[in-house]
Short mmCIF file of C-alpha atoms in Angstrom, two decimals:
data_model
loop_
_atom_site.label_atom_id
_atom_site.label_comp_id
_atom_site.label_asym_id
_atom_site.label_seq_id
_atom_site.Cartn_x
_atom_site.Cartn_y
_atom_site.Cartn_z
CA UNK A 6 43.05 -37.52 -14.30
CA UNK A 7 41.14 -40.54 -15.50
CA UNK A 8 38.05 -39.84 -17.48
CA UNK A 9 35.00 -39.44 -15.27
CA UNK A 10 36.96 -39.02 -12.04
CA UNK A 11 36.42 -35.82 -10.11
CA UNK A 12 33.10 -35.21 -11.78
CA UNK A 13 29.71 -35.52 -10.14
CA UNK A 14 27.82 -38.52 -11.42
CA UNK A 15 24.18 -38.08 -12.40
CA UNK A 16 21.71 -40.12 -10.40
CA UNK A 17 20.07 -42.90 -12.41
CA UNK A 18 16.68 -41.89 -13.73
CA UNK A 19 13.41 -43.77 -13.51
CA UNK A 20 10.82 -44.45 -16.15
CA UNK A 21 7.15 -45.30 -15.79
CA UNK A 22 4.75 -45.86 -18.65
CA UNK A 23 1.15 -45.19 -17.58
CA UNK A 24 -1.62 -47.40 -18.86
CA UNK A 25 -5.21 -46.66 -19.74
CA UNK A 26 -6.19 -48.23 -16.42
CA UNK A 27 -3.89 -46.04 -14.33
CA UNK A 28 -5.15 -42.90 -16.09
CA UNK A 29 -8.84 -43.78 -16.13
CA UNK A 30 -9.71 -41.49 -13.20
CA UNK A 31 -8.08 -38.57 -14.99
CA UNK A 32 -10.21 -39.02 -18.10
CA UNK A 33 -13.14 -37.51 -16.20
CA UNK A 34 -11.17 -34.65 -14.67
CA UNK A 35 -10.61 -31.02 -15.63
CA UNK A 36 -7.84 -28.67 -14.51
CA UNK A 37 -8.88 -25.22 -13.34
CA UNK A 38 -6.54 -22.29 -12.85
CA UNK A 39 -8.04 -20.00 -10.19
CA UNK A 40 -8.15 -16.24 -10.53
CA UNK A 41 -7.69 -15.80 -6.77
CA UNK A 42 -6.44 -18.00 -3.98
CA UNK A 43 -9.09 -20.04 -2.18
CA UNK A 44 -9.32 -23.16 -0.03
CA UNK A 45 -10.28 -26.44 -1.66
CA UNK A 46 -13.42 -26.48 0.49
CA UNK A 47 -14.44 -23.08 -0.85
CA UNK A 48 -14.03 -24.18 -4.44
CA UNK A 49 -16.01 -27.34 -3.67
CA UNK A 50 -18.85 -25.15 -2.41
CA UNK A 51 -19.01 -23.37 -5.76
CA UNK A 52 -20.05 -26.60 -7.41
CA UNK A 53 -22.53 -27.47 -4.66
CA UNK A 54 -24.08 -24.02 -5.07
CA UNK A 55 -24.65 -24.78 -8.73
CA UNK A 56 -26.32 -28.09 -7.97
CA UNK A 57 -23.36 -30.43 -8.61
CA UNK A 58 -22.71 -32.21 -5.32
CA UNK A 59 -21.09 -35.23 -6.98
CA UNK A 60 -18.14 -33.17 -8.30
CA UNK A 61 -14.92 -33.54 -6.31
CA UNK A 62 -12.21 -30.87 -6.06
CA UNK A 63 -8.57 -31.63 -5.23
CA UNK A 64 -5.73 -29.16 -4.92
CA UNK A 65 -2.82 -29.59 -7.32
CA UNK A 66 -0.67 -26.95 -5.71
CA UNK A 67 -0.38 -23.26 -6.40
CA UNK A 68 -3.41 -21.86 -8.17
CA UNK A 69 -4.55 -25.09 -9.83
CA UNK A 70 -7.24 -27.57 -8.85
CA UNK A 71 -8.35 -30.87 -10.35
CA UNK A 72 -12.13 -31.12 -10.67
CA UNK A 73 -13.27 -34.73 -11.05
CA UNK A 74 -16.73 -35.42 -12.46
CA UNK A 75 -18.88 -38.50 -11.88
CA UNK A 76 -18.29 -39.76 -15.41
CA UNK A 77 -16.35 -38.71 -18.50
CA UNK A 78 -19.60 -38.05 -20.40
CA UNK A 79 -20.85 -35.85 -17.58
CA UNK A 80 -17.65 -33.81 -17.74
CA UNK A 81 -17.92 -33.24 -21.49
CA UNK A 82 -21.59 -32.38 -21.17
CA UNK A 83 -20.70 -29.74 -18.59
CA UNK A 84 -17.88 -28.29 -20.71
CA UNK A 85 -20.18 -27.94 -23.74
CA UNK A 86 -22.71 -25.93 -21.75
CA UNK A 87 -22.57 -22.16 -21.41
CA UNK A 88 -21.50 -21.89 -17.77
CA UNK A 89 -21.16 -18.14 -17.30
CA UNK A 90 -19.91 -18.51 -13.73
CA UNK A 91 -16.74 -20.43 -14.64
CA UNK A 92 -14.87 -17.35 -16.05
CA UNK A 93 -15.67 -15.48 -12.83
CA UNK A 94 -13.55 -17.90 -10.80
CA UNK A 95 -11.12 -19.50 -13.25
CA UNK A 96 -8.53 -18.14 -15.65
CA UNK A 97 -8.87 -21.39 -17.58
CA UNK A 98 -10.83 -24.61 -17.17
CA UNK A 99 -9.97 -27.48 -19.50
CA UNK A 100 -9.93 -31.29 -19.58
CA UNK A 101 -6.83 -32.85 -18.03
CA UNK A 102 -3.99 -33.42 -20.50
CA UNK A 103 -0.80 -35.48 -20.29
CA UNK A 104 1.84 -33.58 -18.35
CA UNK A 105 -0.58 -31.31 -16.50
CA UNK A 106 0.88 -30.35 -13.13
CA UNK A 107 1.08 -27.35 -10.87
CA UNK A 108 3.43 -24.73 -12.28
CA UNK A 109 3.62 -22.91 -8.97
CA UNK A 110 3.05 -23.62 -5.30
CA UNK A 111 2.23 -21.89 -2.03
CA UNK A 112 4.67 -22.01 0.85
CA UNK A 113 5.64 -20.13 4.00
CA UNK A 114 9.06 -18.54 4.32
CA UNK A 115 10.88 -17.14 7.33
CA UNK A 116 13.00 -14.02 6.79
CA UNK A 117 15.61 -13.19 9.45
CA UNK A 118 17.85 -10.17 9.80
CA UNK A 119 15.32 -7.48 8.86
CA UNK A 120 16.09 -4.04 10.36
CA UNK A 121 13.02 -2.74 12.14
CA UNK A 122 12.89 0.57 10.28
CA UNK A 123 11.76 -1.29 7.13
CA UNK A 124 9.38 -3.75 8.86
CA UNK A 125 6.35 -3.00 6.68
CA UNK A 126 4.03 -4.48 4.09
CA UNK A 127 5.84 -2.80 1.21
CA UNK A 128 9.12 -4.47 2.15
CA UNK A 129 7.47 -7.87 2.59
CA UNK A 130 5.91 -7.50 -0.87
CA UNK A 131 9.37 -6.80 -2.27
CA UNK A 132 10.77 -9.94 -0.62
CA UNK A 133 7.86 -11.95 -2.00
CA UNK A 134 8.62 -10.68 -5.50
CA UNK A 135 12.13 -12.13 -5.28
CA UNK A 136 10.70 -15.65 -5.23
CA UNK A 137 7.28 -15.08 -6.84
CA UNK A 138 4.63 -12.98 -5.15
CA UNK A 139 3.34 -12.35 -1.63
CA UNK A 140 0.04 -14.02 -0.69
CA UNK A 141 -0.31 -12.94 2.92
CA UNK A 142 1.61 -11.91 6.01
CA UNK A 143 1.45 -13.98 9.18
CA UNK A 144 -0.62 -12.15 11.84
CA UNK A 145 2.29 -12.19 14.33
CA UNK A 146 4.46 -10.51 11.70
CA UNK A 147 1.82 -8.03 10.57
CA UNK A 148 0.98 -7.03 14.15
CA UNK A 149 4.67 -6.83 15.13
CA UNK A 150 4.26 -9.42 17.88
CA UNK A 151 7.41 -11.34 16.91
CA UNK A 152 10.23 -9.36 15.34
CA UNK A 153 12.96 -11.99 15.19
CA UNK A 154 11.81 -13.22 11.80
CA UNK A 155 9.08 -12.27 9.36
CA UNK A 156 6.77 -15.10 8.30
CA UNK A 157 5.32 -14.73 4.83
CA UNK A 158 3.17 -16.91 2.60
CA UNK A 159 4.21 -16.69 -1.03
CA UNK A 160 3.37 -18.31 -4.34
CA UNK A 161 6.45 -19.40 -6.25
CA UNK A 162 7.51 -21.42 -9.29
CA UNK A 163 10.63 -22.63 -7.46
CA UNK A 164 10.30 -26.39 -7.03
CA UNK A 165 13.00 -27.01 -4.45
CA UNK A 166 12.87 -25.83 -0.84
CA UNK A 167 13.82 -22.16 -0.52
CA UNK A 168 17.05 -21.50 1.37
CA UNK A 169 18.84 -18.33 0.37
CA UNK A 170 20.87 -15.40 1.72
CA UNK A 171 20.04 -11.96 0.35
CA UNK A 172 22.18 -8.86 0.50
CA UNK A 173 20.10 -5.88 1.56
CA UNK A 174 21.07 -2.22 1.37
CA UNK A 175 19.10 0.38 3.32
CA UNK A 176 20.30 3.91 2.64
CA UNK A 177 24.02 3.63 3.50
CA UNK A 178 23.86 0.42 5.55
CA UNK A 179 24.17 -3.18 4.40
CA UNK A 180 22.43 -6.19 5.91
CA UNK A 181 22.34 -9.92 5.24
CA UNK A 182 18.94 -11.60 5.21
CA UNK A 183 18.39 -15.33 5.70
CA UNK A 184 15.36 -16.71 3.90
CA UNK A 185 14.25 -20.25 4.70
CA UNK A 186 11.16 -22.19 3.72
CA UNK A 187 9.16 -23.17 6.80
CA UNK A 188 8.50 -26.84 7.44
CA UNK A 189 6.80 -26.70 10.84
CA UNK A 190 3.15 -26.91 11.80
CA UNK A 191 0.60 -24.20 12.45
CA UNK A 192 0.13 -21.45 9.90
CA UNK A 193 2.82 -23.02 7.70
CA UNK A 194 0.46 -25.91 7.01
CA UNK A 195 -1.73 -23.52 5.03
CA UNK A 196 0.30 -24.23 1.90
CA UNK A 197 -1.25 -24.62 -1.52
CA UNK A 198 -4.56 -22.83 -1.92
CA UNK A 199 -5.21 -20.43 0.97
CA UNK A 200 -8.04 -18.12 1.86
CA UNK A 201 -6.20 -15.76 4.18
CA UNK A 202 -8.97 -16.20 6.78
CA UNK A 203 -8.63 -18.63 9.68
CA UNK A 204 -11.24 -21.29 10.44
CA UNK A 205 -11.95 -19.55 13.75
CA UNK A 206 -12.61 -16.24 12.01
CA UNK A 207 -14.79 -18.02 9.45
CA UNK A 208 -16.84 -19.73 12.15
CA UNK A 209 -17.24 -16.54 14.17
CA UNK A 210 -18.30 -14.65 11.08
CA UNK A 211 -20.86 -17.27 10.14
CA UNK A 212 -22.33 -17.23 13.65
CA UNK A 213 -22.62 -13.44 13.69
CA UNK A 214 -23.74 -13.15 10.07
CA UNK A 215 -20.74 -10.97 9.21
CA UNK A 216 -18.31 -11.43 6.38
CA UNK A 217 -14.68 -12.24 7.25
CA UNK A 218 -12.14 -10.17 5.36
CA UNK A 219 -8.84 -11.50 4.07
CA UNK A 220 -5.84 -9.35 3.36
CA UNK A 221 -4.56 -8.49 -0.10
CA UNK A 222 -6.32 -9.00 -3.42
CA UNK A 223 -8.24 -12.05 -2.20
CA UNK A 224 -10.52 -10.02 0.09
CA UNK A 225 -13.34 -9.67 -2.43
CA UNK A 226 -13.04 -13.31 -3.39
CA UNK A 227 -13.28 -14.41 0.25
CA UNK A 228 -16.29 -12.16 0.80
CA UNK A 229 -18.16 -13.90 -2.01
CA UNK A 230 -17.10 -17.32 -0.70
CA UNK A 231 -18.49 -16.38 2.72
CA UNK A 232 -21.81 -15.53 1.14
CA UNK A 233 -21.78 -18.96 -0.51
CA UNK A 234 -21.15 -20.54 2.90
CA UNK A 235 -24.26 -18.88 4.29
CA UNK A 236 -26.37 -19.88 1.30
CA UNK A 237 -25.19 -23.50 1.54
CA UNK A 238 -26.02 -23.62 5.25
CA UNK A 239 -29.54 -22.43 4.47
CA UNK A 240 -30.19 -25.20 1.93
#
């Protein structure tokens, strides 16, 4: 066999050298790692609540957001201040650095082949742990309205689309599960940073003065965000 034949050839790479001009907008940005999942709009409201309406928040994927200040000097002035509220919401909050990117991401997966006797939150959490961790369960799955496939939102460090078969053993029986990353519309569009509460529930709660409750560990976070919503509306 001739050298190189029969072997997969690597795709040619690409190189791009950024300039000061292309990175200028990042010089006034900081990367925040959230303690709990939240929508970009909710995080934006945190800054408005603290009197900083000119700050812009953009999702980076997973639990990270890019917070862009009006100017570089304004950003550094903010970082030098004692902002006691930042540790309440962020694990870390630092100026953007070269190479900063999301290390994880949110996505919806569909799990087929689940025997009904293990259709429960504990099993869904176990499946989520295979790829990262479970964020929330689709209402149709949680309420057992559609039993053909479980739809789960997870946070994962896997960069490529998830497509995997899992061998499952339940007592003395074996099953084969098909796990695919969802690409359709609807709830699957709630990738990245998610609150676990629909817009309809949020609106209804605001109108009635009640607090919407999200499932999982983000419930307390969402409750506080809802209070912020009401305070912002009263300004």
